[in-house]
Amino acid sequence: MKYLDQEQKLIIKILIVIVSIACIILLIINANIKNIKKGQFIIPEMEQNVVEGKPTDIPKEYMYQEAKVNDDYIVYLCAIPTFKDNKLTLYFTSSEVNKGLIKIKILDSQKNIIGESGLINPNSYIKDIELSKDLDDKEMITIKVMNYEKETYYSLGSIRLTVPVRRID
C-alpha cells in the first residue's frame, strides 16, 4: 500500500473542509426554505390615515353599527359602505375597550384581497380604504377583521363580515 506524501495529505484535508462547508451551507439553505414554506409572520405596519376617537356625522344610509365579538373586541363600521374613485368609505372604528391592535382586509366576491389597512389602535378609526379593484353597485365584499396582541402580535381572533357596497358615481 502506498503512503501519501505531505502534499497529498494537505489536498485531502482541504477537500474535507470544502465538503464540510458545502454541507453546512446546504443545511442552512434547507432550514430557510422550510421557514419560508411555513410562512413567517411579518408584523404589519401602523395605519397612516388613522384618526383618534370616533367619527361623527356619519350619514344614516351608511348604517354605522357595532360588531361585538366579546367585551374586549368591539369594532364599528358601515353595514353599507360606499365606493367611489377606488375608495371604500366604511368609517372602520376600533373601540376604546379593545385590548389589541386591529387590522382589516377587504376581499372581493372571489375572496381576493383588494385592500387592507395597517394596524389601528383602540379608540381610533379610518374613514376610507383604497381598493385595487373597481366594484359594482350592490356587489358583496368581505371585511376580514384581525385583532393582534399589542406586545407579541399574537392573534386575538378574527371575524369576517360580508356586506353589500353602494357605488356612488
CSV table of C-alpha atoms in Angstrom, one decimal:
chain,number,residue,atom,x,y,z
A,1,MET,CA,0.0,0.0,0.0
A,2,LYS,CA,1.3,3.3,-1.0
A,3,TYR,CA,1.7,6.1,1.6
A,4,LEU,CA,0.6,9.6,0.9
A,5,ASP,CA,3.1,12.4,0.8
A,6,GLN,CA,2.6,15.7,2.6
A,7,GLU,CA,1.1,17.5,-0.4
A,8,GLN,CA,-1.5,14.8,-1.0
A,9,LYS,CA,-2.4,14.9,2.7
A,10,LEU,CA,-2.9,18.6,2.5
A,11,ILE,CA,-5.1,18.3,-0.6
A,12,ILE,CA,-7.3,15.7,1.2
A,13,LYS,CA,-7.6,18.0,4.3
A,14,ILE,CA,-8.6,20.9,2.1
A,15,LEU,CA,-11.2,18.7,0.3
A,16,ILE,CA,-12.7,17.6,3.6
A,17,VAL,CA,-13.0,21.2,4.8
A,18,ILE,CA,-14.7,22.3,1.4
A,19,VAL,CA,-17.2,19.4,1.6
A,20,SER,CA,-17.9,20.2,5.2
A,21,ILE,CA,-18.6,23.9,4.4
A,22,ALA,CA,-20.8,22.9,1.5
A,23,CYS,CA,-22.8,20.6,3.8
A,24,ILE,CA,-23.3,23.3,6.3
A,25,ILE,CA,-24.4,25.8,3.6
A,26,LEU,CA,-26.9,23.3,2.3
A,27,LEU,CA,-28.3,22.7,5.8
A,28,ILE,CA,-28.8,26.5,6.3
A,29,ILE,CA,-30.5,26.9,2.9
A,30,ASN,CA,-32.8,24.0,3.6
A,31,ALA,CA,-33.8,25.4,7.0
A,32,ASN,CA,-34.6,28.8,5.5
A,33,ILE,CA,-36.6,27.2,2.7
A,34,LYS,CA,-38.7,25.3,5.3
A,35,ASN,CA,-39.3,28.6,7.3
A,36,ILE,CA,-40.5,30.3,4.1
A,37,LYS,CA,-42.8,27.5,3.2
A,38,LYS,CA,-44.3,27.5,6.7
A,39,GLY,CA,-45.0,31.2,6.2
A,40,GLN,CA,-43.2,33.6,8.5
A,41,PHE,CA,-45.3,36.2,10.2
A,42,ILE,CA,-44.5,39.8,9.2
A,43,ILE,CA,-45.5,42.4,11.7
A,44,PRO,CA,-48.0,44.8,10.0
A,45,GLU,CA,-47.2,48.5,9.9
A,46,MET,CA,-49.4,51.0,11.7
A,47,GLU,CA,-52.1,52.7,9.7
A,48,GLN,CA,-51.1,56.1,8.4
A,49,ASN,CA,-54.6,57.5,7.8
A,50,VAL,CA,-56.0,56.9,11.3
A,51,VAL,CA,-58.0,59.4,13.3
A,52,GLU,CA,-58.2,59.3,17.0
A,53,GLY,CA,-61.7,59.0,18.6
A,54,LYS,CA,-65.0,58.0,17.0
A,55,PRO,CA,-66.3,59.5,13.8
A,56,THR,CA,-69.3,61.9,13.9
A,57,ASP,CA,-71.9,63.0,11.4
A,58,ILE,CA,-72.0,59.7,9.5
A,59,PRO,CA,-75.0,59.7,7.1
A,60,LYS,CA,-77.7,57.3,8.3
A,61,GLU,CA,-77.8,55.4,4.9
A,62,TYR,CA,-74.3,54.1,5.8
A,63,MET,CA,-75.8,52.1,8.6
A,64,TYR,CA,-72.9,52.6,11.0
A,65,GLN,CA,-73.1,49.7,13.5
A,66,GLU,CA,-71.3,47.8,16.3
A,67,ALA,CA,-69.8,44.4,15.7
A,68,LYS,CA,-69.1,42.8,19.1
A,69,VAL,CA,-67.1,39.7,19.4
A,70,ASN,CA,-66.7,39.9,23.2
A,71,ASP,CA,-66.2,42.6,25.9
A,72,ASP,CA,-62.5,43.2,24.8
A,73,TYR,CA,-63.1,43.0,21.0
A,74,ILE,CA,-65.6,45.5,19.6
A,75,VAL,CA,-65.5,47.3,16.3
A,76,TYR,CA,-67.8,49.7,14.4
A,77,LEU,CA,-68.3,50.0,10.7
A,78,CYS,CA,-70.8,50.8,8.0
A,79,ALA,CA,-73.1,48.0,7.2
A,80,ILE,CA,-73.4,49.5,3.7
A,81,PRO,CA,-70.1,51.1,2.8
A,82,THR,CA,-69.8,53.3,-0.3
A,83,PHE,CA,-67.4,53.0,-3.2
A,84,LYS,CA,-66.2,55.9,-5.3
A,85,ASP,CA,-62.9,56.6,-7.1
A,86,ASN,CA,-61.3,53.4,-5.9
A,87,LYS,CA,-62.0,54.2,-2.3
A,88,LEU,CA,-64.3,52.3,0.1
A,89,THR,CA,-65.8,54.5,2.7
A,90,LEU,CA,-66.6,52.5,5.8
A,91,TYR,CA,-65.7,54.5,8.9
A,92,PHE,CA,-64.0,51.5,10.4
A,93,THR,CA,-63.5,52.1,14.2
A,94,SER,CA,-61.6,50.2,16.8
A,95,SER,CA,-63.5,50.6,20.1
A,96,GLU,CA,-61.8,52.2,23.2
A,97,VAL,CA,-62.3,48.9,25.1
A,98,ASN,CA,-60.2,46.8,22.7
A,99,LYS,CA,-57.1,45.3,24.2
A,100,GLY,CA,-55.4,44.7,20.8
A,101,LEU,CA,-54.4,46.3,17.6
A,102,ILE,CA,-56.9,45.9,14.7
A,103,LYS,CA,-56.2,45.4,11.0
A,104,ILE,CA,-58.7,44.8,8.2
A,105,LYS,CA,-58.6,43.3,4.8
A,106,ILE,CA,-61.2,43.8,2.1
A,107,LEU,CA,-61.9,40.8,-0.1
A,108,ASP,CA,-63.9,40.7,-3.3
A,109,SER,CA,-66.6,38.0,-4.0
A,110,GLN,CA,-63.8,35.6,-5.3
A,111,LYS,CA,-62.0,36.1,-1.9
A,112,ASN,CA,-59.1,38.0,-3.4
A,113,ILE,CA,-57.6,40.7,-1.2
A,114,ILE,CA,-58.4,44.1,-2.8
A,115,GLY,CA,-57.5,46.4,0.0
A,116,GLU,CA,-56.1,46.4,3.6
A,117,SER,CA,-55.3,48.7,6.4
A,118,GLY,CA,-52.4,49.0,8.7
A,119,LEU,CA,-52.7,48.4,12.4
A,120,ILE,CA,-55.3,50.6,14.2
A,121,ASN,CA,-55.1,51.4,17.9
A,122,PRO,CA,-58.1,51.3,20.2
A,123,ASN,CA,-60.2,54.5,20.1
A,124,SER,CA,-59.2,55.2,16.5
A,125,TYR,CA,-60.8,55.0,13.1
A,126,ILE,CA,-60.1,55.1,9.4
A,127,LYS,CA,-62.7,56.6,7.1
A,128,ASP,CA,-61.6,55.1,3.7
A,129,ILE,CA,-59.5,52.3,2.3
A,130,GLU,CA,-58.0,52.4,-1.1
A,131,LEU,CA,-59.0,49.4,-3.3
A,132,SER,CA,-57.1,47.8,-6.2
A,133,LYS,CA,-60.3,46.8,-8.0
A,134,ASP,CA,-63.4,48.5,-9.3
A,135,LEU,CA,-66.7,47.5,-7.5
A,136,ASP,CA,-70.2,47.4,-8.8
A,137,ASP,CA,-73.3,48.6,-7.0
A,138,LYS,CA,-74.6,46.0,-4.5
A,139,GLU,CA,-71.5,43.9,-5.0
A,140,MET,CA,-70.8,41.7,-1.9
A,141,ILE,CA,-67.5,42.2,-0.2
A,142,THR,CA,-66.0,40.5,2.9
A,143,ILE,CA,-64.3,42.6,5.6
A,144,LYS,CA,-61.9,40.5,7.5
A,145,VAL,CA,-61.1,42.0,10.9
A,146,MET,CA,-58.0,40.7,12.6
A,147,ASN,CA,-57.1,41.5,16.3
A,148,TYR,CA,-53.5,41.3,17.4
A,149,GLU,CA,-51.9,41.4,20.9
A,150,LYS,CA,-50.0,44.7,21.3
A,151,GLU,CA,-46.7,43.3,22.6
A,152,THR,CA,-46.4,40.0,20.8
A,153,TYR,CA,-48.7,40.4,17.8
A,154,TYR,CA,-50.3,37.0,18.6
A,155,SER,CA,-53.7,36.7,17.2
A,156,LEU,CA,-56.6,37.6,19.5
A,157,GLY,CA,-59.1,36.3,16.9
A,158,SER,CA,-60.6,37.4,13.6
A,159,ILE,CA,-64.1,37.9,12.2
A,160,ARG,CA,-65.4,38.2,8.7
A,161,LEU,CA,-68.3,40.4,7.8
A,162,THR,CA,-69.9,40.2,4.3
A,163,VAL,CA,-71.7,43.4,3.2
A,164,PRO,CA,-73.0,45.0,0.0
A,165,VAL,CA,-71.4,48.0,-1.5
A,166,ARG,CA,-73.2,51.1,-2.5
A,167,ARG,CA,-71.5,52.6,-5.6
A,168,ILE,CA,-71.5,56.4,-5.9
A,169,ASP,CA,-70.8,57.7,-9.4
